[in-house]
Coordinates of N, CA and C in Angstrom, one line a residue:
Chain A
X25 N -4.0 -14.5 -18.8 CA -3.7 -13.0 -18.5 C -5.1 -12.7 -18.0
X26 N -5.2 -12.0 -17.1 CA -7.1 -11.7 -16.5 C -6.9 -10.4 -17.7
X27 N -8.9 -10.4 -18.0 CA -9.1 -9.6 -18.1 C -9.4 -8.1 -18.7
X28 N -9.8 -6.6 -18.6 CA -9.9 -6.1 -17.7 C -11.1 -5.2 -19.5
X29 N -12.2 -5.4 -18.6 CA -13.5 -4.2 -19.7 C -13.9 -3.4 -19.0
X30 N -13.6 -2.3 -20.1 CA -14.1 -1.7 -19.0 C -15.4 -0.1 -20.1
X31 N -16.6 0.0 -19.4 CA -17.9 0.0 -20.1 C -18.3 1.6 -19.1
X32 N -18.8 2.6 -19.8 CA -18.3 2.6 -21.6 C -17.1 3.2 -21.9
X33 N -17.3 3.1 -23.2 CA -15.6 3.6 -23.6 C -15.7 4.8 -23.8
X34 N -17.0 6.1 -23.5 CA -17.4 7.5 -23.3 C -17.9 7.6 -22.8
X35 N -17.9 8.4 -21.5 CA -19.2 9.0 -20.8 C -19.3 9.9 -21.2
X36 N -20.6 10.7 -21.9 CA -20.4 12.2 -22.0 C -21.6 13.1 -20.8
X37 N -21.3 13.7 -19.6 CA -22.6 14.5 -18.7 C -22.0 15.6 -18.5
X38 N -23.0 16.4 -17.5 CA -22.6 17.6 -17.4 C -22.2 17.8 -15.6
X39 N -21.6 18.4 -16.1 CA -21.5 19.2 -13.9 C -22.3 18.5 -13.4
X40 N -22.6 18.7 -11.9 CA -23.2 18.0 -11.4 C -24.2 16.6 -11.3
X41 N -24.4 15.8 -12.3 CA -25.0 14.6 -12.6 C -23.8 13.6 -12.3
X42 N -24.4 12.5 -11.9 CA -23.6 11.3 -12.0 C -22.8 10.2 -12.5
X43 N -21.9 10.0 -12.2 CA -20.6 9.8 -13.7 C -20.8 7.9 -12.9
X44 N -20.6 6.7 -13.7 CA -21.1 5.5 -12.8 C -20.8 4.9 -14.5
X45 N -18.8 4.5 -13.3 CA -18.1 3.3 -14.8 C -17.3 2.0 -14.1
X46 N -18.1 1.6 -15.0 CA -17.4 0.0 -15.0 C -16.6 -0.8 -15.7
X47 N -16.6 -1.6 -14.9 CA -14.6 -3.0 -14.9 C -15.3 -3.9 -14.4
X48 N -15.5 -4.6 -15.5 CA -15.3 -6.3 -14.8 C -13.7 -7.1 -15.6
X49 N -14.2 -7.7 -14.9 CA -12.3 -8.9 -14.6 C -12.8 -10.0 -15.6
X50 N -12.3 -10.9 -16.5 CA -12.3 -11.8 -17.1 C -12.7 -13.6 -15.9
X51 N -12.1 -13.0 -14.8 CA -11.5 -13.7 -13.5 C -12.3 -13.4 -12.0
X52 N -12.7 -14.9 -11.5 CA -12.9 -13.3 -10.2 C -11.6 -12.8 -9.7
X53 N -11.0 -11.5 -8.9 CA -10.2 -11.4 -8.4 C -11.0 -11.0 -7.2
X54 N -9.6 -11.1 -6.3 CA -9.6 -10.3 -4.8 C -9.5 -8.4 -5.2
X55 N -10.7 -8.5 -3.7 CA -11.4 -6.9 -4.9 C -10.0 -6.2 -3.5
X56 N -9.1 -6.5 -3.3 CA -7.8 -6.3 -3.0 C -7.0 -5.5 -3.6
X57 N -7.3 -6.5 -4.7 CA -6.2 -6.2 -6.2 C -6.5 -5.4 -7.1
X58 N -7.5 -4.5 -6.8 CA -8.1 -3.7 -8.0 C -8.1 -2.1 -7.5
X59 N -8.1 -1.3 -8.7 CA -6.9 0.0 -8.0 C -7.9 0.7 -9.0
X60 N -8.1 1.6 -9.2 CA -8.6 3.4 -10.2 C -7.6 3.8 -10.2
X61 N -7.6 4.5 -11.3 CA -6.7 5.8 -12.3 C -7.4 6.5 -12.8
X62 N -7.4 7.9 -12.5 CA -7.3 9.1 -13.3 C -6.3 9.6 -14.0
X63 N -6.6 9.9 -15.2 CA -6.0 10.0 -16.1 C -5.9 12.1 -17.1
X64 N -5.7 12.9 -17.0 CA -5.8 14.2 -17.3 C -4.7 14.5 -18.6
X65 N -4.9 14.7 -19.1 CA -4.3 15.3 -20.4 C -3.3 16.0 -20.5
X66 N -1.9 15.2 -20.6 CA -0.9 15.5 -20.4 C -0.1 15.2 -19.4
X67 N -0.5 14.2 -18.5 CA -0.3 13.9 -17.5 C -0.4 12.7 -16.6
X68 N 0.2 11.7 -16.2 CA 1.2 10.9 -16.1 C -0.6 10.5 -14.9
X69 N -0.8 8.6 -15.3 CA -1.9 8.1 -14.4 C -2.0 8.6 -12.7
X70 N -2.8 8.9 -12.1 CA -2.9 9.4 -10.9 C -4.0 8.7 -10.2
X71 N -3.3 7.6 -8.7 CA -4.0 6.5 -8.3 C -5.1 7.2 -6.7
X72 N -6.4 7.0 -8.0 CA -7.7 7.4 -7.2 C -8.8 6.6 -6.0
X73 N -8.3 5.3 -6.4 CA -9.5 4.2 -5.5 C -7.8 2.8 -4.8
X74 N -7.7 2.7 -3.9 CA -7.2 0.8 -4.1 C -8.0 0.2 -3.0
X75 N -7.7 -1.4 -3.6 CA -8.3 -2.0 -2.8 C -10.0 -2.0 -2.6
X76 N -10.2 -1.8 -3.9 CA -11.4 -1.4 -4.3 C -12.4 -0.8 -4.1
X77 N -12.4 0.3 -3.4 CA -13.6 1.0 -2.4 C -12.3 2.4 -1.5
X78 N -11.0 2.2 -1.9 CA -10.6 3.3 -1.3 C -9.0 3.8 -1.4
X79 N -10.2 5.9 -1.6 CA -9.8 6.4 -1.6 C -8.8 6.9 -1.6
X80 N -8.0 7.4 -2.7 CA -6.8 8.0 -2.3 C -6.1 8.9 -1.5
X81 N -5.8 9.8 -1.6 CA -5.4 11.2 -0.5 C -5.5 12.0 -1.5
X82 N -6.6 13.1 -0.6 CA -6.6 13.9 -2.4 C -7.3 14.2 -3.0
X83 N -8.7 13.1 -3.1 CA -9.5 13.3 -4.0 C -10.7 12.9 -2.5
X84 N -12.0 13.2 -3.5 CA -13.3 14.2 -1.8 C -13.9 13.0 -2.1
X85 N -14.6 12.8 -1.2 CA -16.1 11.6 -0.8 C -16.9 11.6 -2.4
X86 N -16.6 12.4 -2.9 CA -17.5 11.8 -4.4 C -17.7 11.0 -5.3
X87 N -16.2 10.5 -5.0 CA -15.0 9.6 -5.4 C -15.5 8.4 -4.5
X88 N -16.7 7.2 -5.2 CA -16.4 5.6 -4.0 C -16.7 4.7 -5.7
X89 N -15.7 3.8 -5.0 CA -15.3 2.8 -5.4 C -15.3 1.8 -4.8
X90 N -16.7 1.0 -5.4 CA -17.1 -0.4 -4.7 C -17.4 -2.4 -5.7
X91 N -17.8 -3.3 -5.3 CA -17.7 -4.0 -6.2 C -17.2 -5.2 -5.9
X92 N -17.1 -6.6 -6.3 CA -16.0 -7.6 -5.6 C -16.6 -8.1 -6.8
X93 N -15.5 -9.3 -6.4 CA -15.6 -10.7 -8.0 C -15.5 -10.3 -9.4
X94 N -16.3 -10.2 -10.2 CA -15.5 -9.9 -11.1 C -16.5 -8.4 -12.2
X95 N -16.8 -8.0 -10.8 CA -17.5 -6.5 -11.5 C -17.4 -6.1 -10.9
X96 N -16.9 -4.5 -10.9 CA -16.5 -3.3 -10.0 C -16.7 -2.1 -11.0
X97 N -17.2 -0.9 -9.2 CA -18.2 0.1 -9.9 C -17.2 1.5 -9.6
X98 N -16.9 2.4 -10.2 CA -16.4 3.5 -9.6 C -17.6 4.9 -10.0
X99 N -18.3 5.4 -9.2 CA -19.1 6.1 -9.2 C -18.5 8.0 -8.9
X100 N -18.9 8.3 -9.6 CA -18.8 10.0 -9.4 C -19.6 10.7 -8.9
X101 N -20.3 11.1 -8.0 CA -21.6 11.8 -7.3 C -20.9 13.7 -7.7
X102 N -21.6 14.5 -8.5 CA -22.1 15.6 -8.6 C -20.5 15.8 -9.5
X103 N -20.7 15.3 -10.4 CA -19.7 16.1 -11.1 C -19.0 17.2 -11.3
X104 N -17.5 17.7 -10.9 CA -17.0 18.7 -11.0 C -16.2 18.9 -12.1
X105 N -16.1 19.7 -13.3 CA -15.4 20.3 -13.9 C -14.0 19.3 -14.2
X106 N -12.7 19.7 -13.1 CA -12.2 18.8 -12.8 C -11.8 17.6 -13.5
X107 N -13.3 17.0 -12.6 CA -13.4 15.1 -12.8 C -13.2 15.1 -14.0
X108 N -13.5 15.7 -15.2 CA -13.2 15.0 -16.4 C -12.2 15.2 -16.7
X109 N -11.9 13.3 -17.0 CA -10.6 13.0 -17.3 C -10.7 11.4 -18.0
X110 N -9.4 11.1 -18.0 CA -9.5 9.4 -18.5 C -9.5 8.9 -17.4
X111 N -10.2 7.5 -17.1 CA -10.3 6.3 -15.8 C -9.8 5.5 -15.9
X112 N -8.8 5.0 -15.2 CA -8.5 2.9 -16.4 C -8.3 2.7 -14.9
X113 N -9.3 0.8 -14.6 CA -8.7 0.2 -13.3 C -7.9 -0.6 -13.9
X114 N -7.7 -1.4 -12.8 CA -6.4 -1.3 -13.5 C -6.6 -3.1 -11.9
X115 N -5.3 -4.2 -12.2 CA -6.0 -5.5 -10.8 C -4.1 -5.7 -11.0
X116 N -4.0 -7.0 -10.2 CA -2.7 -7.1 -9.8 C -3.3 -8.8 -9.4
X117 N -2.1 -10.3 -10.5 CA -2.8 -11.3 -9.9 C -2.3 -11.9 -11.3
X118 N -2.8 -13.1 -11.1 CA -2.3 -13.7 -12.8 C -1.3 -14.9 -12.7
X119 N -1.3 -15.6 -13.2 CA 0.5 -17.0 -13.9 C 0.7 -16.6 -14.7
X120 N 2.1 -16.0 -15.1 CA 2.8 -15.5 -13.3 C 2.1 -14.3 -13.7
X121 N 2.6 -13.5 -12.1 CA 1.4 -12.4 -11.4 C 2.2 -11.2 -12.5
X122 N 1.3 -10.0 -12.5 CA 1.4 -9.2 -12.9 C 0.2 -8.0 -12.6
X123 N 0.6 -7.3 -13.6 CA -0.6 -6.3 -13.9 C -1.5 -5.5 -14.9
X124 N -2.9 -5.5 -15.1 CA -3.2 -5.3 -16.4 C -4.2 -4.1 -16.0
X125 N -4.9 -3.6 -17.4 CA -4.9 -2.7 -17.6 C -6.0 -2.7 -17.9
X126 N -7.6 -1.9 -17.6 CA -8.5 -1.8 -18.8 C -8.8 -0.7 -19.9
X127 N -9.1 -0.5 -20.9 CA -9.0 0.3 -21.8 C -8.7 1.7 -21.4
X128 N -9.3 1.9 -20.2 CA -10.6 3.2 -20.1 C -11.0 4.4 -20.4
X129 N -12.1 4.6 -19.2 CA -13.3 5.1 -19.8 C -13.0 7.0 -19.9
X130 N -13.7 7.4 -20.3 CA -13.4 9.1 -21.1 C -14.1 9.2 -20.6
X131 N -14.8 10.5 -19.7 CA -15.7 11.2 -19.2 C -16.1 12.7 -19.6
X132 N -16.1 13.6 -20.6 CA -16.6 13.8 -20.9 C -17.4 15.2 -20.8
X133 N -17.4 16.3 -20.5 CA -18.8 17.1 -20.8 C -19.4 16.9 -22.1
Chain B
X29 N 8.3 12.8 1.2 CA 7.4 12.4 0.0 C 7.7 11.6 -1.0
X30 N 7.9 10.3 -1.5 CA 8.5 10.3 -2.4 C 8.5 11.3 -3.9
X31 N 9.9 10.7 -4.8 CA 9.7 11.7 -5.9 C 10.6 11.1 -7.0
X32 N 10.0 11.1 -8.0 CA 10.8 10.1 -9.2 C 11.1 11.2 -10.4
X33 N 12.3 10.8 -11.1 CA 12.9 11.6 -11.5 C 13.8 11.3 -12.9
X34 N 13.2 10.6 -13.9 CA 13.0 10.1 -15.1 C 14.2 10.9 -15.9
X35 N 15.4 10.0 -16.7 CA 15.9 10.5 -17.9 C 15.9 9.7 -18.7
X36 N 16.4 9.6 -19.9 CA 16.9 9.0 -20.6 C 16.5 9.4 -22.1
X37 N 16.9 9.1 -23.5 CA 16.7 9.6 -24.7 C 15.7 9.5 -25.0
X38 N 14.6 10.5 -26.2 CA 13.6 10.1 -26.4 C 13.9 9.1 -28.2
X39 N 14.7 9.4 -29.0 CA 14.8 9.0 -29.2 C 15.7 7.4 -30.3
X40 N 15.0 6.7 -29.9 CA 16.0 5.1 -30.1 C 15.7 4.7 -31.4
X41 N 17.3 3.8 -32.1 CA 16.5 2.8 -33.9 C 15.8 1.4 -33.5
X42 N 16.2 1.5 -34.4 CA 15.0 -0.3 -34.7 C 16.1 -1.4 -34.3
X43 N 15.9 -2.0 -33.5 CA 17.3 -3.7 -33.1 C 17.8 -2.9 -32.2
X44 N 17.8 -1.3 -31.6 CA 19.0 -1.4 -30.6 C 17.9 -1.0 -28.8
X45 N 18.8 -1.0 -27.8 CA 18.0 -0.4 -26.5 C 18.0 0.1 -26.0
X46 N 16.2 0.5 -25.7 CA 16.1 1.8 -25.1 C 16.5 1.6 -23.6
X47 N 17.0 3.0 -23.0 CA 17.3 2.7 -21.5 C 16.8 3.8 -21.1
X48 N 16.3 3.5 -19.4 CA 15.5 5.4 -19.0 C 16.1 4.3 -17.7
X49 N 16.4 5.8 -16.9 CA 16.9 5.7 -15.2 C 15.8 6.6 -14.6
X50 N 15.3 6.3 -13.7 CA 14.1 7.0 -12.2 C 15.5 6.8 -11.4
X51 N 15.1 8.6 -11.0 CA 16.2 8.1 -10.4 C 14.9 8.8 -8.9
X52 N 15.3 8.6 -7.5 CA 14.3 8.0 -6.5 C 14.6 9.1 -5.2
X53 N 13.6 10.3 -4.7 CA 14.2 11.0 -3.6 C 12.6 10.7 -2.8
X54 N 13.2 11.0 -1.7 CA 12.1 10.3 -0.6 C 11.9 9.5 0.2
X55 N 12.4 8.1 -0.4 CA 12.5 6.9 -0.6 C 13.8 5.9 -0.5
X56 N 14.0 4.9 0.1 CA 15.1 3.7 -0.6 C 15.3 3.0 -1.9
X57 N 15.4 2.7 -2.7 CA 15.3 1.3 -3.4 C 15.2 0.8 -3.1
X58 N 15.8 0.7 -1.6 CA 15.9 -0.9 -1.1 C 15.1 -1.2 0.1
X59 N 14.3 -0.6 -0.1 CA 13.2 -0.4 0.9 C 12.3 -1.8 1.1
X60 N 12.7 -2.2 2.5 CA 11.8 -3.4 2.1 C 10.5 -4.1 1.6
X61 N 9.4 -2.2 1.8 CA 8.1 -2.6 1.5 C 8.0 -2.0 0.5
X62 N 9.3 -1.4 -0.3 CA 8.4 -0.8 -1.7 C 8.8 -1.8 -3.0
X63 N 8.1 -1.0 -3.8 CA 8.2 -2.1 -5.4 C 8.4 -0.9 -6.4
X64 N 9.1 -1.1 -7.6 CA 9.7 0.4 -8.2 C 9.4 -0.7 -10.2
X65 N 8.2 -0.5 -10.8 CA 7.6 -0.3 -11.3 C 7.9 0.2 -13.0
X66 N 8.0 0.2 -14.1 CA 7.8 0.5 -15.2 C 6.7 0.0 -15.7
X67 N 5.9 1.6 -16.4 CA 4.8 1.3 -17.3 C 4.8 2.4 -18.7
X68 N 4.1 1.6 -19.4 CA 4.3 2.2 -21.2 C 3.0 2.9 -21.4
X69 N 2.7 3.4 -21.7 CA 1.5 4.0 -23.1 C 1.2 5.0 -23.8
X70 N 0.8 3.4 -24.9 CA 0.4 4.4 -25.7 C -0.9 4.2 -26.9
X71 N -1.3 5.0 -27.7 CA -2.4 4.8 -28.3 C -2.6 3.1 -28.6
X72 N -2.3 2.8 -29.3 CA -2.8 1.3 -29.7 C -2.7 -0.1 -28.7
X73 N -1.9 0.7 -27.1 CA -1.7 -0.5 -26.4 C -1.8 -0.2 -25.2
X74 N -2.5 1.2 -25.4 CA -3.0 2.0 -24.0 C -2.3 1.7 -22.8
X75 N -2.4 1.2 -21.6 CA -1.7 1.4 -20.5 C -1.3 0.0 -20.4
X76 N 0.4 -0.4 -20.4 CA 0.6 -1.6 -20.3 C 1.6 -1.7 -19.4
X77 N 1.8 -2.7 -18.2 CA 2.9 -2.6 -17.0 C 3.7 -3.9 -18.1
X78 N 4.9 -3.2 -17.3 CA 6.4 -4.4 -17.9 C 6.8 -5.2 -16.6
X79 N 7.8 -4.2 -15.9 CA 7.9 -4.8 -14.6 C 8.6 -4.8 -14.2
X80 N 8.5 -5.0 -12.2 CA 9.1 -4.2 -11.8 C 10.6 -4.5 -10.9
X81 N 10.3 -4.4 -10.0 CA 12.5 -4.6 -9.5 C 12.0 -4.5 -7.7
X82 N 12.3 -5.5 -6.9 CA 11.6 -4.8 -5.9 C 12.5 -5.4 -4.1
X83 N 12.7 -4.9 -3.0 CA 14.7 -6.6 -2.6 C 13.1 -6.1 -1.3
X84 N 13.1 -7.8 -0.9 CA 13.3 -7.8 0.7 C 14.4 -9.2 0.8
X85 N 15.8 -8.6 1.6 CA 15.6 -9.3 1.3 C 17.2 -9.7 0.5
X86 N 16.8 -10.3 -0.4 CA 17.1 -9.8 -2.1 C 16.9 -8.9 -3.0
X87 N 17.3 -9.3 -4.0 CA 16.8 -8.3 -5.0 C 15.4 -9.0 -5.8
X88 N 13.9 -9.1 -7.0 CA 13.6 -9.6 -7.2 C 13.2 -9.0 -8.2
X89 N 12.8 -10.0 -9.6 CA 12.2 -9.1 -10.6 C 10.7 -10.1 -10.9
X90 N 10.1 -8.7 -11.6 CA 8.4 -9.8 -12.6 C 8.7 -8.8 -13.1
X91 N 8.6 -9.3 -14.4 CA 8.5 -9.5 -15.8 C 6.9 -9.9 -16.6
X92 N 6.1 -8.7 -17.4 CA 5.8 -9.0 -18.4 C 5.8 -9.8 -19.2
X93 N 4.9 -11.1 -19.8 CA 5.0 -12.0 -20.6 C 5.4 -11.1 -21.7
X94 N 4.2 -10.6 -21.9 CA 4.7 -9.4 -23.3 C 6.2 -9.2 -23.9
X95 N 6.7 -8.6 -23.0 CA 8.4 -8.6 -23.1 C 9.4 -9.1 -22.2
X96 N 9.1 -10.1 -21.8 CA 9.9 -11.1 -21.1 C 10.7 -11.2 -22.3
X97 N 12.4 -11.7 -21.3 CA 13.1 -11.5 -22.6 C 13.9 -10.5 -23.4
X98 N 13.5 -9.8 -22.7 CA 13.7 -8.2 -23.7 C 14.5 -7.2 -22.6
X99 N 13.6 -7.5 -21.5 CA 13.1 -6.6 -20.8 C 14.2 -7.3 -19.4
X100 N 14.8 -6.0 -18.7 CA 15.8 -5.8 -17.7 C 16.1 -4.7 -17.6
X101 N 15.5 -4.8 -15.9 CA 14.9 -3.7 -14.5 C 15.7 -4.1 -13.6
X102 N 16.3 -3.0 -12.8 CA 17.7 -2.7 -12.0 C 17.7 -2.5 -11.2
X103 N 18.1 -2.5 -9.6 CA 18.8 -1.6 -9.0 C 20.0 -1.1 -8.9
X104 N 20.0 0.6 -8.7 CA 21.2 0.7 -8.5 C 21.3 1.0 -7.4
X105 N 21.8 0.7 -6.1 CA 21.8 1.2 -4.5 C 22.6 2.6 -4.3
X106 N 23.4 2.7 -5.5 CA 24.7 3.6 -4.5 C 23.9 5.1 -5.2
X107 N 23.0 4.9 -6.4 CA 22.6 6.6 -6.8 C 21.7 6.6 -6.2
X108 N 20.3 5.3 -5.5 CA 19.0 4.9 -5.4 C 18.6 5.7 -6.6
X109 N 18.6 4.4 -7.4 CA 17.6 5.2 -9.2 C 17.6 3.3 -9.8
X110 N 16.2 3.1 -9.8 CA 16.4 1.9 -10.9 C 15.9 2.4 -12.4
X111 N 16.8 1.1 -12.9 CA 16.6 1.5 -14.5 C 15.6 0.4 -15.2
X112 N 15.9 1.0 -16.5 CA 14.6 0.2 -18.0 C 16.3 -0.2 -18.6
X113 N 16.0 -1.6 -19.0 CA 16.5 -1.8 -20.4 C 15.3 -2.3 -21.5
X114 N 15.5 -2.6 -22.3 CA 14.1 -2.5 -23.7 C 15.3 -3.4 -24.7
X115 N 15.3 -3.8 -25.2 CA 16.3 -5.0 -26.0 C 15.3 -4.8 -27.6
X116 N 16.5 -4.4 -28.2 CA 15.7 -5.3 -30.3 C 15.0 -4.2 -29.6
X117 N 14.6 -3.3 -29.9 CA 13.3 -2.3 -30.0 C 12.5 -2.6 -31.8
X118 N 11.6 -2.0 -31.7 CA 10.5 -2.3 -32.9 C 9.5 -0.8 -32.5
X119 N 9.0 0.0 -34.1 CA 8.2 1.5 -33.6 C 6.9 0.5 -32.8
X120 N 6.7 -1.1 -32.4 CA 6.0 -1.0 -31.3 C 6.2 -1.0 -30.2
X121 N 7.4 -0.5 -30.0 CA 8.0 0.4 -28.6 C 7.6 1.5 -28.6
X122 N 7.7 2.3 -29.5 CA 6.9 3.7 -28.9 C 5.8 3.9 -28.1
X123 N 6.8 4.2 -27.1 CA 5.5 5.2 -26.3 C 5.9 6.0 -25.0
X124 N 5.4 6.8 -24.2 CA 5.6 7.0 -23.0 C 5.9 5.9 -22.6
X125 N 6.6 6.1 -21.5 CA 7.1 5.5 -20.4 C 6.6 5.9 -19.3
X126 N 6.8 5.4 -17.9 CA 6.5 6.0 -16.7 C 6.8 4.6 -16.1
X127 N 8.3 5.5 -14.6 CA 8.6 4.7 -13.7 C 7.6 4.7 -12.4
X128 N 7.2 4.1 -11.5 CA 5.9 4.6 -10.4 C 6.5 3.6 -9.1
X129 N 6.0 3.8 -7.9 CA 6.4 3.5 -6.7 C 5.1 3.5 -5.5
X130 N 4.9 2.7 -5.5 CA 4.7 2.0 -4.2 C 4.5 0.7 -3.3
X131 N 3.9 1.1 -2.6 CA 4.3 0.7 -0.9 C 3.1 -0.2 -0.6
X132 N 3.9 -1.7 -0.1 CA 3.4 -2.6 -0.1 C 1.7 -2.9 0.8
X133 N 0.9 -2.6 1.1 CA -0.4 -2.4 2.0 C -1.4 -3.8 2.1
X134 N -1.6 -4.2 3.5 CA -2.1 -5.0 3.3 C -3.7 -5.7 3.4
X135 N -4.2 -6.3 2.5 CA -5.3 -6.5 1.8 C -6.6 -7.0 2.7
X136 N -7.1 -7.9 2.3 CA -8.6 -8.1 3.2 C -8.1 -10.4 3.6
X137 N -7.2 -9.9 2.8 CA -6.9 -12.0 2.6 C -6.0 -12.2 3.3
X138 N -4.9 -10.8 4.0 CA -3.9 -10.8 4.3 C -2.5 -10.8 4.1
X139 N -2.9 -10.3 2.5 CA -1.7 -10.6 2.1 C -0.9 -8.8 1.5
X140 N -0.3 -9.1 0.6 CA -0.2 -7.5 0.4 C -0.3 -7.6 -0.4
X141 N -0.4 -5.6 -1.3 CA -0.2 -5.5 -2.6 C 0.1 -3.5 -2.5
X142 N 0.2 -3.8 -3.9 CA 0.8 -3.0 -4.0 C -0.1 -1.9 -5.7
X143 N 0.7 -0.9 -5.2 CA -0.8 0.4 -5.6 C 0.3 1.6 -6.1
X144 N 0.4 1.8 -7.1 CA 1.3 2.8 -7.7 C 0.9 4.2 -7.3
X145 N 1.4 4.5 -6.6 CA 1.2 6.2 -5.8 C 1.5 7.0 -5.9
X146 N 3.2 7.4 -6.2 CA 3.8 8.2 -7.5 C 4.3 7.8 -8.3
X147 N 4.1 8.9 -9.6 CA 4.6 8.1 -11.4 C 5.7 9.2 -11.6
X148 N 6.8 9.2 -12.1 CA 7.3 10.0 -12.9 C 6.3 10.8 -14.1
X149 N 7.0 11.6 -14.2 CA 6.6 12.7 -15.0 C 6.2 12.1 -17.0
X150 N 6.6 11.5 -17.1 CA 7.0 9.7 -18.2 C 8.1 10.7 -19.1
X151 N 8.0 9.2 -20.0 CA 9.5 10.2 -21.1 C 9.0 9.1 -22.5
X152 N 8.9 10.1 -23.2 CA 8.2 9.5 -24.5 C 9.4 9.3 -25.4
X153 N 9.2 7.9 -26.0 CA 10.2 8.0 -27.0 C 10.0 7.0 -27.9
X154 N 10.5 7.5 -29.0 CA 10.0 7.4 -30.5 C 11.2 6.1 -30.7
X155 N 10.3 5.1 -31.4 CA 12.1 4.2 -32.3 C 11.7 4.6 -33.2
X156 N 12.9 4.7 -34.6 CA 12.8 5.3 -35.7 C 13.9 5.4 -36.1
X157 N 14.7 5.1 -37.5 CA 15.5 4.9 -38.3 C 15.5 6.7 -38.6

C-alpha cells in the first residue's frame, strides 16, 4: 500500500499570507493519480486539485498544485478567511488498486 | 449536474450488517465513464476509501483490503442507485460514511483516472448495542 504523509499537521497563518502544504508518497506515483481535497467543518470533502495541478471548478487561481514523483505541494496564495479548512491529498494506485488519503493538514488562523 | 442522496440507519448493533444507499440524480449508475465509491471518515482512521462499483459493458467492483471479505457494493439500475453492505460490524466501523461519484479523466500517461468530484452529505453511523 502506498502511504501518503502530509506536513505540517497544522499550519497557523493569517489572511493575506501564503500557505505551503506538502504531500509525500512512499512510492513514486503518476502525477495524474494525485488529488487534493478541501474539507470545512461539518461538510464533505470537496475536490480541489486533480492530476496534481488541475484546479477544480469554483476554486480561484490562488490555489496551485504542483509536484511529481513522490513530492507534491499545494500552495495557497493570499489566504482568504474562507480558505481555512483541512486539506487532504489522495492517490489512486497500488496492488490491488485503490485510493489512499493523507492524514490531512489543518490550516488555521 | 450529478447529485447524490444518501439514506440508511445511523445506529447498527455489533455483529450486524451496515446498509447504506446512495440515490443518483443527473447521471446514470451504468454510465460507462463513471465510478461510484464509498468512503468513510473517523477520528481514528481519517478518510478511508472502502470500495467502488462501475460499469464497463459489465459490472466491476474494487474493494479496500481493510474491509475485503465484509463489504459488498451493489448497483441497482432500476432505481439508479448504489448501495454499501458491510458485514459483522464492530465499534471500529463507527464513522461518517460518504458516497461519491467520479468521471473518467484522461491522464498524461494515456490512462484514465477518477477524482471524486461529487459527494453525498454523509451519514453518521454508530456501531453500538
